[in-house]
Tab-separated table of C-alpha atoms in Angstrom:
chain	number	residue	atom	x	y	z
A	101	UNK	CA	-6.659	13.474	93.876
A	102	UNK	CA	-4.100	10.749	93.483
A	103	UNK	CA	-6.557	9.199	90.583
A	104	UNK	CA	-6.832	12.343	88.736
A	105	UNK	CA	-2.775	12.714	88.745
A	106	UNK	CA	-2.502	8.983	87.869
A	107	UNK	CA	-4.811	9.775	84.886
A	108	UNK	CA	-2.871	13.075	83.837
A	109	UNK	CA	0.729	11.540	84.455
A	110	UNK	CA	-0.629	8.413	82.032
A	111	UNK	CA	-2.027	11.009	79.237
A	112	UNK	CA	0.872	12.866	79.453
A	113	UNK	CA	3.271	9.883	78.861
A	114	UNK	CA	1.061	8.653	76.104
A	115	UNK	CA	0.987	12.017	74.385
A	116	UNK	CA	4.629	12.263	74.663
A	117	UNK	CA	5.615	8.350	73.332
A	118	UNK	CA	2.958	9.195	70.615
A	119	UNK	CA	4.850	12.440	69.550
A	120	UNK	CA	7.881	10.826	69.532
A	121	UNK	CA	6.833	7.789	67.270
A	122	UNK	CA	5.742	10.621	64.694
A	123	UNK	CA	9.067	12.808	65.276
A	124	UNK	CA	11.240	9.152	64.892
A	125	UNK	CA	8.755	8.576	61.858
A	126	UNK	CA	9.431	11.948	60.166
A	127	UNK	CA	12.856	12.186	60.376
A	128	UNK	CA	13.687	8.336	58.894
A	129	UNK	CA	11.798	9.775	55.695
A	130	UNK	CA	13.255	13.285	55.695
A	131	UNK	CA	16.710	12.051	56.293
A	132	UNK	CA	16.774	8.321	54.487
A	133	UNK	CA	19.665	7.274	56.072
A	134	UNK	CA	19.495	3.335	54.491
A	135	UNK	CA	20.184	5.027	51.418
A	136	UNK	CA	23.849	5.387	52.671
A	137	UNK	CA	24.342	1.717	52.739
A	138	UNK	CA	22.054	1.064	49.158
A	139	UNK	CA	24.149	1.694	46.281
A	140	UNK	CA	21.987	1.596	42.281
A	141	UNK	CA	24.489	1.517	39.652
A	142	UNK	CA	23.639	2.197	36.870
A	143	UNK	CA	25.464	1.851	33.267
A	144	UNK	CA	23.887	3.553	29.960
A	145	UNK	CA	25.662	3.883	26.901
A	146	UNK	CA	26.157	7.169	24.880
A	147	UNK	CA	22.956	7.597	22.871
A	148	UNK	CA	23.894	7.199	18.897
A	149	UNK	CA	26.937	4.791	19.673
A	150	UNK	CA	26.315	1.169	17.861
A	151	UNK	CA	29.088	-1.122	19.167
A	152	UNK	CA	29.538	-3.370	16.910
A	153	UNK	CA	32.340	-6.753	16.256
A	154	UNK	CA	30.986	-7.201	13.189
A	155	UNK	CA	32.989	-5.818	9.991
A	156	UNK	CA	31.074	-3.960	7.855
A	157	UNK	CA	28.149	-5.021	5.765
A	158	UNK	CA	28.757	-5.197	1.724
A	159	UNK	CA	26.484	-3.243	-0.471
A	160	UNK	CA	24.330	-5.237	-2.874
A	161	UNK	CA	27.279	-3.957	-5.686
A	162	UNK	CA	29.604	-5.838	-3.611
A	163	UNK	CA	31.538	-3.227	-2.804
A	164	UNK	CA	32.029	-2.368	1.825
A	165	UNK	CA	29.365	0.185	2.954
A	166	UNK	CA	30.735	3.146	3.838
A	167	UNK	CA	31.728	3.756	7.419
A	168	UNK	CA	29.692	7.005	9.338
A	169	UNK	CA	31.235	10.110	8.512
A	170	UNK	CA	33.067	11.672	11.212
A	171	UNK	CA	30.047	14.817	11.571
A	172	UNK	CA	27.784	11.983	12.564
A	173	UNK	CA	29.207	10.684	15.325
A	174	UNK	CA	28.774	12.053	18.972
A	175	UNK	CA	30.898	15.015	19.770
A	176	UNK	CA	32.488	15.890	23.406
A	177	UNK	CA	32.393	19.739	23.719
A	178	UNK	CA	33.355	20.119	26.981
A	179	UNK	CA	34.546	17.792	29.741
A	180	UNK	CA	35.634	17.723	33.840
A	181	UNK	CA	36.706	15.217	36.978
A	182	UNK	CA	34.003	15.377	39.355
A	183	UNK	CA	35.484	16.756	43.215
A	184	UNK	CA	33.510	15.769	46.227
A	185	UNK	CA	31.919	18.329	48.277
A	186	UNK	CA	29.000	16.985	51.056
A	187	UNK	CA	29.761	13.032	50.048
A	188	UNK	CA	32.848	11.364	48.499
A	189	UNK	CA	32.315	11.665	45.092
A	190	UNK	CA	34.525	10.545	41.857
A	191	UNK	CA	34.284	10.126	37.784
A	192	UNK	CA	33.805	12.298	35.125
A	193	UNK	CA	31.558	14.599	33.187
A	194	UNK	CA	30.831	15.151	29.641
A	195	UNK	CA	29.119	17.542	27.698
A	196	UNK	CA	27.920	16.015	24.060
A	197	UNK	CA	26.290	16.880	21.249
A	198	UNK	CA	24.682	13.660	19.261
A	199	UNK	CA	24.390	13.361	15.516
A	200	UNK	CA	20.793	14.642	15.778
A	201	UNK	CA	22.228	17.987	16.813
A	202	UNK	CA	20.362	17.210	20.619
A	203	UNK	CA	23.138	17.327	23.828
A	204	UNK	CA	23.580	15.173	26.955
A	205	UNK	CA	25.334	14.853	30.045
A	206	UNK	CA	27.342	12.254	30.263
A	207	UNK	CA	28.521	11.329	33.439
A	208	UNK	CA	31.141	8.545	33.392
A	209	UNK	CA	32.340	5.927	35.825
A	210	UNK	CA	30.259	7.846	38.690
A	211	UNK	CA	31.153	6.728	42.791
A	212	UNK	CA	28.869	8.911	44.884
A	213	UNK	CA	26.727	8.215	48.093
A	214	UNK	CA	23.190	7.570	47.362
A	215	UNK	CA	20.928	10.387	49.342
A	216	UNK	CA	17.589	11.555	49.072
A	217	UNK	CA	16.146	13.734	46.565
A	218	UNK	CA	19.295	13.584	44.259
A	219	UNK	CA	19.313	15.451	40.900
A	220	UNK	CA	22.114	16.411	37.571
A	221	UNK	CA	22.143	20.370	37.557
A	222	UNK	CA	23.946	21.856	34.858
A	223	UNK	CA	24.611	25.508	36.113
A	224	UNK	CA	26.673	28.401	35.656
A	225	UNK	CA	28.678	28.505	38.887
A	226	UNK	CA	32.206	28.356	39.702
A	227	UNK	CA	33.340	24.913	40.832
A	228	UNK	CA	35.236	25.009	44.777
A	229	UNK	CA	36.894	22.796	46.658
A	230	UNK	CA	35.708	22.088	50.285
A	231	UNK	CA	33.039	23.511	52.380
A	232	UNK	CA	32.881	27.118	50.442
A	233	UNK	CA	31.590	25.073	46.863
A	234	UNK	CA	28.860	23.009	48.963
A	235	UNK	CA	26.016	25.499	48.673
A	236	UNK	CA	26.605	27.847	45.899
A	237	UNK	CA	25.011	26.489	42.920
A	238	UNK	CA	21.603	27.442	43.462
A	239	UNK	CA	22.911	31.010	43.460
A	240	UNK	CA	23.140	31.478	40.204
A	241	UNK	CA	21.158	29.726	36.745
A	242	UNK	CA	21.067	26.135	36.633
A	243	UNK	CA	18.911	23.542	34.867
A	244	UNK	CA	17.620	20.486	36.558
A	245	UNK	CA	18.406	17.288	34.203
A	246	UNK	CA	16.344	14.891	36.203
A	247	UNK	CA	16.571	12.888	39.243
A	248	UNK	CA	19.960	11.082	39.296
A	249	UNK	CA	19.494	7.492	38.146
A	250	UNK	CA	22.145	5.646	40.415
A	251	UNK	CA	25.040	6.553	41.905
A	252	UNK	CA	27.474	4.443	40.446
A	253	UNK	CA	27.687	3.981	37.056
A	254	UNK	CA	28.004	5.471	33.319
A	255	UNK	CA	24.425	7.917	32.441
A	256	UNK	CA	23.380	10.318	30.090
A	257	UNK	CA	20.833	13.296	30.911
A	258	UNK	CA	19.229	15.271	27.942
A	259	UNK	CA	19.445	18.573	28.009
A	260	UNK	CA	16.300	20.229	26.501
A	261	UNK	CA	15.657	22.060	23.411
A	262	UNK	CA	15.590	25.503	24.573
A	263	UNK	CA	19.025	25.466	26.628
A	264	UNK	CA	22.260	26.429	24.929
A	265	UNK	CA	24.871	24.662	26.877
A	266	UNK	CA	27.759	27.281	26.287
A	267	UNK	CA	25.746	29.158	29.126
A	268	UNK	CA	26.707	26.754	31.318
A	269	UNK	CA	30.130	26.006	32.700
A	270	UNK	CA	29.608	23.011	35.521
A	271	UNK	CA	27.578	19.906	36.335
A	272	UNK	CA	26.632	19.043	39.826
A	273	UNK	CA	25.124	16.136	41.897
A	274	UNK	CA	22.853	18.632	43.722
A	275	UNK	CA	20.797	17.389	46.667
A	276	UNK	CA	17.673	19.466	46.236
A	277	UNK	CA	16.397	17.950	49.916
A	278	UNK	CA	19.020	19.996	51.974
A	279	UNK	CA	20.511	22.237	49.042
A	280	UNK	CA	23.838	20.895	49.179
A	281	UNK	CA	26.048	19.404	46.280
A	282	UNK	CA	27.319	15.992	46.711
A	283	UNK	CA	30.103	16.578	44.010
A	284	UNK	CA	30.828	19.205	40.856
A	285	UNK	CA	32.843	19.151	38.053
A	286	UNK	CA	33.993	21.964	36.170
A	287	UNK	CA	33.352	22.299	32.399
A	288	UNK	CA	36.605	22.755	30.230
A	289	UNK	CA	35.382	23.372	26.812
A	290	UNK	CA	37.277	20.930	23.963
């Protein structure tokens, strides 16, 4: 009898250091929490923006090419300071429209806590302070812009084709892991 319990209290312990290795093991991916101390910055500039030093080039006449015309150039239609909601998060947002007539997301000089799963939402809910504007823009329409690309830095995000952007009225950092935003910005138009 003795031998039997030995055998049973030994299975039992095994089963139960096994289950925890795979509970441990589940919950460092689900959760990532080394992302907290791993920062990617990243810094992109606005697409159809030549920086340039150099003065311009002279036609073969001799005569100074002529400088883009204004309609060319990227144009901010609306803009917003990013509040933090779940993480600390600072910088700015932009909505542009290129030369091409395309649009992007812009967000500028971005300071957020890297997480799991993070994405750009552009989305037609109310921006709010605190707690109360942590889980509310999945409530409404939004458009997923793509996985965010660091969490520091300067990035763009295309907006597709199909989406007209005065349907939308904020940007957020959404986490789509725990459906929580990290940060939001509200959209003033220009």
């Amino acid at each position: 009898m003795g031998r039997v319990r030995k055998v049973l209290t030994g299975r039992l312990a095994v089963g139960a250091l096994v289950m925890a290795i795979a509970v441990a093991g589940f919950g460092l991916y689900w959760f990532q929490p080394w992302k907290l101390w791993q920062d990617e910055t990243v810094d992109e500039a606005l697409p159809g923006v030549v920086e340039t030093s150099a003065p311009p080039a002279a036609a073969p006449s001799g005569e100074p090419s002529e400088a883009p015309s204004p309609a060319a150039r990227p144009q901010a239609l609306a803009s917003g300071e990013l509040i933090s909601h779940e993480h600390a998060t600072s910088g700015s947002v932009k909505l542009v429209r290129l030369a091409d007539g395309s649009h992007v997301v812009r967000l500028e000089n971005l300071d957020t806590s890297n997480g799991p799963d993070l994405r750009v939402w552009l989305t037609d809910a109310p921006v709010k302070a605190g707690k109360a504007g942590w889980h509310l823009f999945d409530d409404g329409e939004y458009v997923s812009l793509g996985r965010l690309k660091g969490n520091k830095g300067s990035q763009n995000y295309t907006l597709p084709d199909d989406i007209d952007p005065a349907r939308y009225t904020s940007v957020s950092i959404w986490c789509d892991r725990f459906d929580v935003s990290f940060g939001a910005a509200e959209l003033a138009r220009a």
